[in-house]
mmCIF file of C-alpha atoms in Angstrom:
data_model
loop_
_atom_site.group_PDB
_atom_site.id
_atom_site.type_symbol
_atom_site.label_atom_id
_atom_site.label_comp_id
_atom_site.label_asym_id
_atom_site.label_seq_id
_atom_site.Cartn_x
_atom_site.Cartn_y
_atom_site.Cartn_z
ATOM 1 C CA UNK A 1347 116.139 99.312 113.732
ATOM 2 C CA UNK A 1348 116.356 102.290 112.026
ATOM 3 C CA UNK A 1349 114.925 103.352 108.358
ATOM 4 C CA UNK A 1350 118.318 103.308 106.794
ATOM 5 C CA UNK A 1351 119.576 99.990 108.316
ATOM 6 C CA UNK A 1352 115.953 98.619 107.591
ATOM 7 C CA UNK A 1353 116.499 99.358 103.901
ATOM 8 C CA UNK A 1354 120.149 97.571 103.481
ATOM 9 C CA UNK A 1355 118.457 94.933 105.271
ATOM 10 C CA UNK A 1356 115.625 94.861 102.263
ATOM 11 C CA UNK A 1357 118.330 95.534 99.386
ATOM 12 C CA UNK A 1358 120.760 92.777 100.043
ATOM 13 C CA UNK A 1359 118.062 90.825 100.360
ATOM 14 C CA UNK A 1360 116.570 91.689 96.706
ATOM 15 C CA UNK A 1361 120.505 91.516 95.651
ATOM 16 C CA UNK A 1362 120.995 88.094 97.005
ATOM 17 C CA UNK A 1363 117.712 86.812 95.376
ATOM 18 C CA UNK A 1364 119.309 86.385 91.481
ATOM 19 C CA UNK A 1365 122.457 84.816 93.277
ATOM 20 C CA UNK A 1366 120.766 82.383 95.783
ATOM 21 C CA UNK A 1367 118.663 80.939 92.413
ATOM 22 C CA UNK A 1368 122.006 80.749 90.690
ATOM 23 C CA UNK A 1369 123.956 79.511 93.696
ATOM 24 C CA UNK A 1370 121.019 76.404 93.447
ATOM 25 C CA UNK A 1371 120.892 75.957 90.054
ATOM 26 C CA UNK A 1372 124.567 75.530 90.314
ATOM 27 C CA UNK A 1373 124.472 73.096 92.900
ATOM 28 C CA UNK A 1374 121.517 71.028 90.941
ATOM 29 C CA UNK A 1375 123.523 70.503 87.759
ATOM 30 C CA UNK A 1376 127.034 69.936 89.778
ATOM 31 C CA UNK A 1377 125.185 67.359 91.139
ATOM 32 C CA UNK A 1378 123.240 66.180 88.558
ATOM 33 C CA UNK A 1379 126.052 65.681 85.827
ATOM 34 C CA UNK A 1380 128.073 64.036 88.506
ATOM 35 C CA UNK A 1381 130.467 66.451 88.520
ATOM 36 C CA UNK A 1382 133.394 65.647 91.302
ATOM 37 C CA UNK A 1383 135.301 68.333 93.493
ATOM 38 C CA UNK A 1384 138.450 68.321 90.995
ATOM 39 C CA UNK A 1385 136.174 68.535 88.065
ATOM 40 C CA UNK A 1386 133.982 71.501 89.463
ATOM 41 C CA UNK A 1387 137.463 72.861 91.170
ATOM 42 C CA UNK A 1388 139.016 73.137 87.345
ATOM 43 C CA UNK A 1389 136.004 75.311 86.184
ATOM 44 C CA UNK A 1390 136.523 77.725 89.313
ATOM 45 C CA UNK A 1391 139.998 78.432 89.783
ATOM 46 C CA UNK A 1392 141.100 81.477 87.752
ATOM 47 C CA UNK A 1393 137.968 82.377 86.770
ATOM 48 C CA UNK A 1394 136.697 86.108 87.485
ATOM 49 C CA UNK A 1395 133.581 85.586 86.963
ATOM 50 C CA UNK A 1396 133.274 82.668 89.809
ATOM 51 C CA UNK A 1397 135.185 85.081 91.784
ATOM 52 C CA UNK A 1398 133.140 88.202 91.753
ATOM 53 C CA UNK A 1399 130.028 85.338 91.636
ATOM 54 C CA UNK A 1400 130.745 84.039 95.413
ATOM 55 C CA UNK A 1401 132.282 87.224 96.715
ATOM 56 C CA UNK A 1402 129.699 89.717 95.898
ATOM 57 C CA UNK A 1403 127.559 86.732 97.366
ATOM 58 C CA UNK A 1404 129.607 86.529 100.872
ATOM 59 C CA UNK A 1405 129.406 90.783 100.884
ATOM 60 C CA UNK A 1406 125.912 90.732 100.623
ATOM 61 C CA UNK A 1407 125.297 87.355 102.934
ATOM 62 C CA UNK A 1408 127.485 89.372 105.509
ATOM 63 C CA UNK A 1409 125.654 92.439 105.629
ATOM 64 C CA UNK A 1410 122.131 90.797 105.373
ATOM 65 C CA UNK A 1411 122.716 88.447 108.480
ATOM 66 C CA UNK A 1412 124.959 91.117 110.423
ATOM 67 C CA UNK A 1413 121.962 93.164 110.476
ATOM 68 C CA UNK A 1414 119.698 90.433 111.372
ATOM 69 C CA UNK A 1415 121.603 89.334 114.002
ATOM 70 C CA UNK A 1416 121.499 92.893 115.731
ATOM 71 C CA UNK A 1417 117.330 93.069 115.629
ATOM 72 C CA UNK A 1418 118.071 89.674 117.305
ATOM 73 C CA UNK A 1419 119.867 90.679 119.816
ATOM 74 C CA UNK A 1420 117.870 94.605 120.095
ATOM 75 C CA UNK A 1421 115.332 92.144 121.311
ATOM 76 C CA UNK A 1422 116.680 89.603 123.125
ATOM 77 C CA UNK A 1423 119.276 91.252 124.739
ATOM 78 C CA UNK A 1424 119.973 93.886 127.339
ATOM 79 C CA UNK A 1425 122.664 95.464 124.539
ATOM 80 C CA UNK A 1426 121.863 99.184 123.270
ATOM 81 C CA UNK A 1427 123.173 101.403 120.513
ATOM 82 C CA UNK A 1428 127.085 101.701 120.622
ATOM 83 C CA UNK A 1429 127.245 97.728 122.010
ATOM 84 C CA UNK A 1430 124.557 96.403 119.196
ATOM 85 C CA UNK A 1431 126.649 98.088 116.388
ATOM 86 C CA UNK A 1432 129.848 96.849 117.608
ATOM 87 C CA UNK A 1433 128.067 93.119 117.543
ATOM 88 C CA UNK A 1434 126.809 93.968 114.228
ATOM 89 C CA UNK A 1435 130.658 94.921 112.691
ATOM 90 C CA UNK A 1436 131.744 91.768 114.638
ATOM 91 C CA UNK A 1437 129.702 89.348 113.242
ATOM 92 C CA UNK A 1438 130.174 91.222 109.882
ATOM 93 C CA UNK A 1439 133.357 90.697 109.584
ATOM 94 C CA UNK A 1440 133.537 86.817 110.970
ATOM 95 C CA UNK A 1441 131.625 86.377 108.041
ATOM 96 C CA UNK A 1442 133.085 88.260 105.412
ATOM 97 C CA UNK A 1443 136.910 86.445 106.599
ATOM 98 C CA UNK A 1444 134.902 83.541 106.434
ATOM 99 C CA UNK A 1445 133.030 83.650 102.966
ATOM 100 C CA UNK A 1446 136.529 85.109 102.060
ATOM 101 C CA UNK A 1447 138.770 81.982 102.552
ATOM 102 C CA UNK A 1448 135.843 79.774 100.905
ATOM 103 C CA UNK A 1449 136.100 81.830 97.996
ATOM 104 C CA UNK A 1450 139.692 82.123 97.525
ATOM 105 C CA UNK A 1451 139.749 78.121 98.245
ATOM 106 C CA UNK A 1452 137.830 77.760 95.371
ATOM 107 C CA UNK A 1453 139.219 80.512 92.892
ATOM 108 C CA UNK A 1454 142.635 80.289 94.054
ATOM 109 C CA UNK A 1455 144.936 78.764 91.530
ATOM 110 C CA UNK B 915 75.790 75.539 132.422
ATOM 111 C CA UNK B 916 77.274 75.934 135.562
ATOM 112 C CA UNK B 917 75.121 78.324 138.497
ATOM 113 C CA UNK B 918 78.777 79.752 139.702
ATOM 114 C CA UNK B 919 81.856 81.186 138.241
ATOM 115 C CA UNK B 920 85.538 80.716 139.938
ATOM 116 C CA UNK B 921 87.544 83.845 139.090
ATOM 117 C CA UNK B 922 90.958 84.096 139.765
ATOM 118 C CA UNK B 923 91.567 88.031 139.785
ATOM 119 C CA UNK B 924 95.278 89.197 140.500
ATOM 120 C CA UNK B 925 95.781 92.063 143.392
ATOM 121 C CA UNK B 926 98.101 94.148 143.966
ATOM 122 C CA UNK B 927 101.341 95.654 141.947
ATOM 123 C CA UNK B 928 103.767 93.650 140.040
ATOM 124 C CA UNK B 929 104.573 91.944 143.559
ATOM 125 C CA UNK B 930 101.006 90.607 144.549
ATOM 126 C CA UNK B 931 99.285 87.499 143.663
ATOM 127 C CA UNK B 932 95.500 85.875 142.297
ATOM 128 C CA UNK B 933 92.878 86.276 144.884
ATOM 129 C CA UNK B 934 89.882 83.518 144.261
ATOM 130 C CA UNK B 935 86.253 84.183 144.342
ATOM 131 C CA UNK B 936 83.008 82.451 143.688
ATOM 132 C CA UNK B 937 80.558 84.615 141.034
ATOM 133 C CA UNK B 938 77.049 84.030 139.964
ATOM 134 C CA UNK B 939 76.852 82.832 136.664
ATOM 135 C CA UNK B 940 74.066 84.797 134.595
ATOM 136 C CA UNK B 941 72.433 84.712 130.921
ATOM 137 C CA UNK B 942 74.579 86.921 128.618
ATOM 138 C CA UNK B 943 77.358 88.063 131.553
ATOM 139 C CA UNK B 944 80.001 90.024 130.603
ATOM 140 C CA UNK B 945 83.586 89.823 132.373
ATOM 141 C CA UNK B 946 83.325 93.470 133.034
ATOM 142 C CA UNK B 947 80.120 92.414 135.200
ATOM 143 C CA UNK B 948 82.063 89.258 137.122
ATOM 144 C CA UNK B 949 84.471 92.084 137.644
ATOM 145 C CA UNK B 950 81.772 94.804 139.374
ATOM 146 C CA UNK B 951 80.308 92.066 140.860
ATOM 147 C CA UNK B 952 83.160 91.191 143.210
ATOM 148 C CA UNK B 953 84.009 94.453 143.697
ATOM 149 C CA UNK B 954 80.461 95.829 144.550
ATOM 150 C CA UNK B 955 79.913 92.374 146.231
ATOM 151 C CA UNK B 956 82.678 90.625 147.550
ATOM 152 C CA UNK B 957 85.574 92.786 147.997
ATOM 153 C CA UNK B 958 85.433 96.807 147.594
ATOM 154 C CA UNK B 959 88.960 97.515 147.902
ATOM 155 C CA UNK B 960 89.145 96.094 144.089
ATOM 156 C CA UNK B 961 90.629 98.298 141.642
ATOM 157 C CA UNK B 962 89.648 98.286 138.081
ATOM 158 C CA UNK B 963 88.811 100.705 135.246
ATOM 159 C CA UNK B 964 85.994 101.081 133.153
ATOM 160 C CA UNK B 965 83.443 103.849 131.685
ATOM 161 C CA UNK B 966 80.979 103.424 128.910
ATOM 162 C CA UNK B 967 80.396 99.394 129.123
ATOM 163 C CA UNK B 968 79.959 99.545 125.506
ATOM 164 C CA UNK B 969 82.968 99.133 123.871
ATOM 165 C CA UNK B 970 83.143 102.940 123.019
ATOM 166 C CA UNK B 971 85.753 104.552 125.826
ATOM 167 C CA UNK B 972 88.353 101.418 125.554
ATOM 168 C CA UNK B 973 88.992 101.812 129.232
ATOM 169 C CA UNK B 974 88.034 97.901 130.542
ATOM 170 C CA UNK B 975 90.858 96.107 129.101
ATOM 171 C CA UNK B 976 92.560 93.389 130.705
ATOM 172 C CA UNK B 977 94.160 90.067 130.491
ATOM 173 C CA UNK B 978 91.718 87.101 130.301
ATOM 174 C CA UNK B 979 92.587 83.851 130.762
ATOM 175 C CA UNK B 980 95.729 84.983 128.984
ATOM 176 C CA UNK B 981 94.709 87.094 126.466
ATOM 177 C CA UNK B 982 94.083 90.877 126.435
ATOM 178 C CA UNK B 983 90.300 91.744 125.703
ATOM 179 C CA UNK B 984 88.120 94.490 126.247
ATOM 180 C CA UNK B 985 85.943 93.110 128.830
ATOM 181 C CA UNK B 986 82.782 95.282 128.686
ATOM 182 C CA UNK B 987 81.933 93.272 125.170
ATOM 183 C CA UNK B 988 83.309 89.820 126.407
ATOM 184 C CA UNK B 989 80.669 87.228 127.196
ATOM 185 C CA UNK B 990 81.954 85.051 129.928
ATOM 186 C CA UNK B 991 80.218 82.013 127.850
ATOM 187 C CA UNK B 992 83.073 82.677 125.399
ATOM 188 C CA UNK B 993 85.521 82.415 127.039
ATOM 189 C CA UNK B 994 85.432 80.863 130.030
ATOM 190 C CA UNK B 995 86.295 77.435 129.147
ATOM 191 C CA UNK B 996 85.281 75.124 132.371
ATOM 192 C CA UNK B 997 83.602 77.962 134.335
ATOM 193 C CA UNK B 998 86.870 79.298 135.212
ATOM 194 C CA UNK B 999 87.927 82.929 134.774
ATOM 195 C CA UNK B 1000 91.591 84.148 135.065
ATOM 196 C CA UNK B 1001 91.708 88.322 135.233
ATOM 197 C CA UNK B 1002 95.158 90.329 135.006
ATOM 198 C CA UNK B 1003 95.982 93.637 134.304
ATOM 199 C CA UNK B 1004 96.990 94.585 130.287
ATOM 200 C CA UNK B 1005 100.422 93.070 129.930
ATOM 201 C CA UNK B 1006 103.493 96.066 129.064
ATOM 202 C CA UNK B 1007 102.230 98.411 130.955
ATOM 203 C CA UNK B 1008 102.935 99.260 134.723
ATOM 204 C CA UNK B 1009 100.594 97.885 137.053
ATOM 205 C CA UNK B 1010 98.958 100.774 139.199
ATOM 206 C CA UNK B 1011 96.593 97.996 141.876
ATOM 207 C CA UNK B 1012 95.122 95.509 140.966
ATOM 208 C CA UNK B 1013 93.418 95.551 137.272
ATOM 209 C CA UNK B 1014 94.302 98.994 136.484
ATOM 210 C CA UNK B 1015 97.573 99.780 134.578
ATOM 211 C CA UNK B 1016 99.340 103.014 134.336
ATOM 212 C CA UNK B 1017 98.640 104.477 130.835
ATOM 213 C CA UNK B 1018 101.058 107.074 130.771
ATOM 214 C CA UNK B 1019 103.737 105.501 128.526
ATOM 215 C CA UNK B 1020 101.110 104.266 125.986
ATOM 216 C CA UNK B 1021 99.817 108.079 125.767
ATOM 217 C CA UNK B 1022 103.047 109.402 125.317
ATOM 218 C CA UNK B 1023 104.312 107.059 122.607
ATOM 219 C CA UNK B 1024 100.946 108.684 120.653
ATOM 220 C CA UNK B 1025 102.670 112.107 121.089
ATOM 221 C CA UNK B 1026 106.125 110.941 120.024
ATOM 222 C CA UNK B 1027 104.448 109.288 116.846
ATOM 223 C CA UNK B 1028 102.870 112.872 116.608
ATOM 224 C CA UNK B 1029 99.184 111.581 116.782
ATOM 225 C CA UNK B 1030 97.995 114.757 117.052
ATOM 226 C CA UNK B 1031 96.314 116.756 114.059
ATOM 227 C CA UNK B 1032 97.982 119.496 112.956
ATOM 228 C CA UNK B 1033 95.700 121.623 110.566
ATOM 229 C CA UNK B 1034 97.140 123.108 107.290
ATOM 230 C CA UNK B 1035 94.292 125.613 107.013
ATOM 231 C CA UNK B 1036 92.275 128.059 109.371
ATOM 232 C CA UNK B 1037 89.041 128.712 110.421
ATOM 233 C CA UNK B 1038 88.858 131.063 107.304
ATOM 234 C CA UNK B 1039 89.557 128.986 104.918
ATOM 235 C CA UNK B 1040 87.216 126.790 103.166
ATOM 236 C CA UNK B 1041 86.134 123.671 104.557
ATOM 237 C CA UNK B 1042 88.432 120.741 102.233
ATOM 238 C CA UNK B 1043 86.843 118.043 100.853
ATOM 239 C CA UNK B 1044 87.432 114.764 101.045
ATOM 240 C CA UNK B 1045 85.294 112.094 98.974
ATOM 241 C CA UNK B 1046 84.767 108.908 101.249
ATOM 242 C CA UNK B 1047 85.847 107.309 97.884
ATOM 243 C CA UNK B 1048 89.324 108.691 97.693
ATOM 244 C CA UNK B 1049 92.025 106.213 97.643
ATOM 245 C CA UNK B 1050 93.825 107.898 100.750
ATOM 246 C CA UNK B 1051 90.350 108.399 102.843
ATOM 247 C CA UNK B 1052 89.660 104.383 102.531
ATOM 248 C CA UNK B 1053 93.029 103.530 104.107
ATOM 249 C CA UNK B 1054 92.212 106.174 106.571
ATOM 250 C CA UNK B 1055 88.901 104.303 107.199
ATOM 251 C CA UNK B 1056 90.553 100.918 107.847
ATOM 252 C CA UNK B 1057 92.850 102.621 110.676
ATOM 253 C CA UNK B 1058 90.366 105.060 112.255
ATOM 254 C CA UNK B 1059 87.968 103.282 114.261
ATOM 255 C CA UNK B 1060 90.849 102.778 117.333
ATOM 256 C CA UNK B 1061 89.674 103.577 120.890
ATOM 257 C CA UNK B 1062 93.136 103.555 122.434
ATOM 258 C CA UNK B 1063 91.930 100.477 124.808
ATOM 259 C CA UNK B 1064 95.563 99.482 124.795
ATOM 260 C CA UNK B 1065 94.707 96.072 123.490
ATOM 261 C CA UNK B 1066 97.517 95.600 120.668
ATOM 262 C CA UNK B 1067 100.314 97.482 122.942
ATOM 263 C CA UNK B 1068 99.262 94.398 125.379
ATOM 264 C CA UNK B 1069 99.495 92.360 123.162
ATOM 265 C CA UNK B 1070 102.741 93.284 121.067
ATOM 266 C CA UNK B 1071 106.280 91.115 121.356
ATOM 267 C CA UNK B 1072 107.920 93.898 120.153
ATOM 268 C CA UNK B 1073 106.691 96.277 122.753
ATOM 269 C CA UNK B 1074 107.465 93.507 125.139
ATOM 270 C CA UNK B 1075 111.369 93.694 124.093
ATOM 271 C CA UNK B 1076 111.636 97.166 123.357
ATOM 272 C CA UNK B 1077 110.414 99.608 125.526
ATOM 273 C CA UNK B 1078 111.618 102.328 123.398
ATOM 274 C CA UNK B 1079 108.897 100.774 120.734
ATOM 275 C CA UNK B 1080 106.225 102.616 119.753
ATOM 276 C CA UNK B 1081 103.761 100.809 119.196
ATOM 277 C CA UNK B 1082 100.787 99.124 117.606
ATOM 278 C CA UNK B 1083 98.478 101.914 118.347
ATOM 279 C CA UNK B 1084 100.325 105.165 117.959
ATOM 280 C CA UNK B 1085 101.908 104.044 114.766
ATOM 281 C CA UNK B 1086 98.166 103.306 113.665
ATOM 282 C CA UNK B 1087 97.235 106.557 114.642
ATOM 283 C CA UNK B 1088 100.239 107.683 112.668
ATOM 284 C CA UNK B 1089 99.478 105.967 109.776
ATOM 285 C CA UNK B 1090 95.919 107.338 109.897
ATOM 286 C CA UNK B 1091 97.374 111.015 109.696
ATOM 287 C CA UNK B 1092 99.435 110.323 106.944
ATOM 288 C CA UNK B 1093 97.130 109.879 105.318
ATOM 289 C CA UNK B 1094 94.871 112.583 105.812
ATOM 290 C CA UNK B 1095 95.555 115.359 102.934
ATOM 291 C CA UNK B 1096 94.730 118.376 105.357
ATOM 292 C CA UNK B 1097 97.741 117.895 107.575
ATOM 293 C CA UNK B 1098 100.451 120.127 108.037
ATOM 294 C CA UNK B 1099 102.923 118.113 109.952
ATOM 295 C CA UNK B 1100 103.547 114.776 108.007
ATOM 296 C CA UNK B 1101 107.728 115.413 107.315
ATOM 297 C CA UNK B 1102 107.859 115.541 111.297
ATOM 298 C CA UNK B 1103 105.472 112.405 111.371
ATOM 299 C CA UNK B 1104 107.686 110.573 108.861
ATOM 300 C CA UNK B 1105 110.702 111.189 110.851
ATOM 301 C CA UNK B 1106 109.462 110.588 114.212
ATOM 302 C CA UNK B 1107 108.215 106.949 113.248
ATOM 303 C CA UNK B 1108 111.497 106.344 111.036
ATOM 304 C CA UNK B 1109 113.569 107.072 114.267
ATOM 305 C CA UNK B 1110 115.059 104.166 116.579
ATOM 306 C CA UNK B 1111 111.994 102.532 118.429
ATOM 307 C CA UNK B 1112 109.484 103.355 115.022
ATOM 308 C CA UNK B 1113 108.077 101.371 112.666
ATOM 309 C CA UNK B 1114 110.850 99.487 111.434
ATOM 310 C CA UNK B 1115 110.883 97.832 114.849
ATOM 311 C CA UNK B 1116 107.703 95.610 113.938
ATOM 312 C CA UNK B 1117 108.382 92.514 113.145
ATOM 313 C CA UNK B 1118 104.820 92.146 111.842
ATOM 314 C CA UNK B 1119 103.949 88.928 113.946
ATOM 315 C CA UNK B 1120 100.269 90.583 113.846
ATOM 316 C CA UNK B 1121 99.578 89.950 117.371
ATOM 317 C CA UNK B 1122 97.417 93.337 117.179
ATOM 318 C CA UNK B 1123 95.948 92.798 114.663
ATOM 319 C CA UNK B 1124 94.592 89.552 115.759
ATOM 320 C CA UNK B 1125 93.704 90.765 119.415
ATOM 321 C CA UNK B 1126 92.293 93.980 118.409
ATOM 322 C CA UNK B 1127 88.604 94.389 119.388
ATOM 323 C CA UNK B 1128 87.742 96.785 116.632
ATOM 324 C CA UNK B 1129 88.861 94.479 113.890
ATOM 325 C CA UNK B 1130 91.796 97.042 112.776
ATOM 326 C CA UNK B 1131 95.049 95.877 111.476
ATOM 327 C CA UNK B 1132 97.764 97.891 112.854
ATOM 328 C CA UNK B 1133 100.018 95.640 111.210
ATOM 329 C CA UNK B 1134 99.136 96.726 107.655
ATOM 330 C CA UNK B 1135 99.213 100.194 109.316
ATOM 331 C CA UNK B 1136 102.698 99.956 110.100
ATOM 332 C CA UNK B 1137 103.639 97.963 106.968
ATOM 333 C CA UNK B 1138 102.258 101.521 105.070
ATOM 334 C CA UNK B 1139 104.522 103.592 107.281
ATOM 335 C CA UNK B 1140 107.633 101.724 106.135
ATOM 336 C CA UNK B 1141 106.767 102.192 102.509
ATOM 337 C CA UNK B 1142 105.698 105.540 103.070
ATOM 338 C CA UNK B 1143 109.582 106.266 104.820
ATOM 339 C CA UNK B 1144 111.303 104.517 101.935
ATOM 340 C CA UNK B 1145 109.343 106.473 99.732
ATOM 341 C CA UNK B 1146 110.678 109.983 101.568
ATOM 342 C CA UNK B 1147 113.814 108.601 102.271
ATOM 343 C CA UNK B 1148 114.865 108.095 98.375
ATOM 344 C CA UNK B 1149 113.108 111.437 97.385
ATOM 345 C CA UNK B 1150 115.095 113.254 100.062
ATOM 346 C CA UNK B 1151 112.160 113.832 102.320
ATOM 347 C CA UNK B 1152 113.940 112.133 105.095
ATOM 348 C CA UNK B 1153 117.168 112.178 105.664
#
């Protein structure tokens, strides 16, 4: 890994810390106050703030595990350079099409 | 105790196989003397390495029973659980015959790392001081003590699945001259352990640090280093 993928790795981590607290704080009182899909669905959809929420969440998530994934496979696999970045941009954007329908499922009006 | 030792000693390259032999046990035996025992005694076409016998010259390390150790300073009452010995060459580096591995990539990861001093002053200049006391001469202390035995770069996952890795040792060495305010050449030093196969390629499992005969921690060593690159990265040191 390199000193400049080595840092993105650190910074989405620090970015995602404030949003994985809120992401289970969220959960706790959903759950706690009983709250049912249609009732946490109403609060969601439409709302820019939900929207930027979860997708600056599923940007970050993407690069943070992309990146992971390639020290994975730097060390567990015979791939080098041009084939490790090409898995990394793969799985990147699996995930970011991913986290993308989830949040436009639940912003979506 | 037991009056005999069975040692299991491997011979040959990467292709040969553990020979068995029968050792005299003695009070306060090293495995560097079960080793010149059954070479001097038993079998003289044994190849293994070793110099000062006291844990000075780092030459005498090898895998035993699993685990790399400098053998000169290794009591056999330590660690040979059930009388039985188990001797391999140091593990990530090429095996030359027997017990003796080729050093040569080990050596030359110090010179990528740029181990090497590189003075900022001349003979004519005055001598700098350094207080023992200064912040940056007790992190220097921590590192400095290394007697390239090889020991960590045995012992290392990370050298294990990168052989582009540098290394516990060279990146401790690193760390040591970064450290040391009358170098010239630390920009060059940053870079070369910021590059692909430097520091950031630790995954800090500590496996040197816990193997490592002199008690350093090449792990914190290397955990400095990646400060100390962020740190010249965002002032525009490195690039």
């Amino acid at each position: 890994m390199t000193l400049r993928l080595y840092l993105l790795q650190r910074l989405t981590a620090v970015l995602m810390v404030p949003l994985i607290i809120a992401h289970l704080v969220t959960i706790i009182y959903a759950t706690h106050h009983g709250l049912s899909a249609a009732e946490i669905l109403g609060r969601t959809r439409g709302s820019l703030g939900w929207a930027t929420f979860y997708g600056s969440f599923v940007l970050l998530a993407a690069v943070h595990a992309s990146l992971g994934v390639r020290s994975v496979a730097a060390d567990w696999t015979p791939l080098r350079s041009a084939a490790l970045d090409a898995l990394m941009w793969l799985f990147c954007l699996a995930l970011v099409l991913l986290g993308a329908r989830g949040v436009y499922a639940v912003i979506a009006t | 105790m037991s009056d005999v030792i069975a040692v299991s000693i491997w011979r040959g390259r990467d292709d040969g196989r553990y020979v068995d032999y029968k050792v005299p046990r003695l009070d306060s035996q090293t495995v560097l003397d079960v080793v010149t025992y059954v070479q001097r005694e038993l079998d003289p076409t044994l190849s293994y390495r070793f110099a000062c016998r006291v844990g000075v010259c780092g030459s005498c390390a090898m895998t035993v029973n699993g685990r790399p150790r400098w053998t000169c300073r290794t009591h056999v009452g330590k660690v040979a659980g059930g009388g039985r010995l188990e001797l391999a060459p140091l593990a990530n580096l090429p095996v030359v015959k027997d017990l003796a591995t080729d050093m040569t990539q080990f050596f030359e990861k110090w010179q990528r790392a740029k181990g090497n001093f590189s003075p900022s002053k001349t003979r004519n200049d005055p001598v700098v001081q350094i207080r023992p006391s200064s912040p940056a001469r007790v992190v220097v202390d921590k590192a400095i003590e290394c007697i390239n035995c090889g020991i960590c770069y045995a012992a290392c996952d990370s050298v294990r699945w990168d052989p582009v890795y540098l290394g516990p040792a060279a990146l401790n060495r690193a760390w040591t001259l970064v450290n040391d305010e009358r170098d010239a050449s630390n920009r060059e030093r940053l870079a070369a352990v910021a590059a692909v196969g430097g520091c950031h390629s630790c995954h800090t499992h500590q496996s040197c640090e816990r193997h490592c005969p002199q008690s350093i921690n090449p792990t914190a060593s290397i955990a400095g280093l990646k400060r100390r690159t962020v740190r010249a990265y965002w002032s525009g040191e490195l690039e």
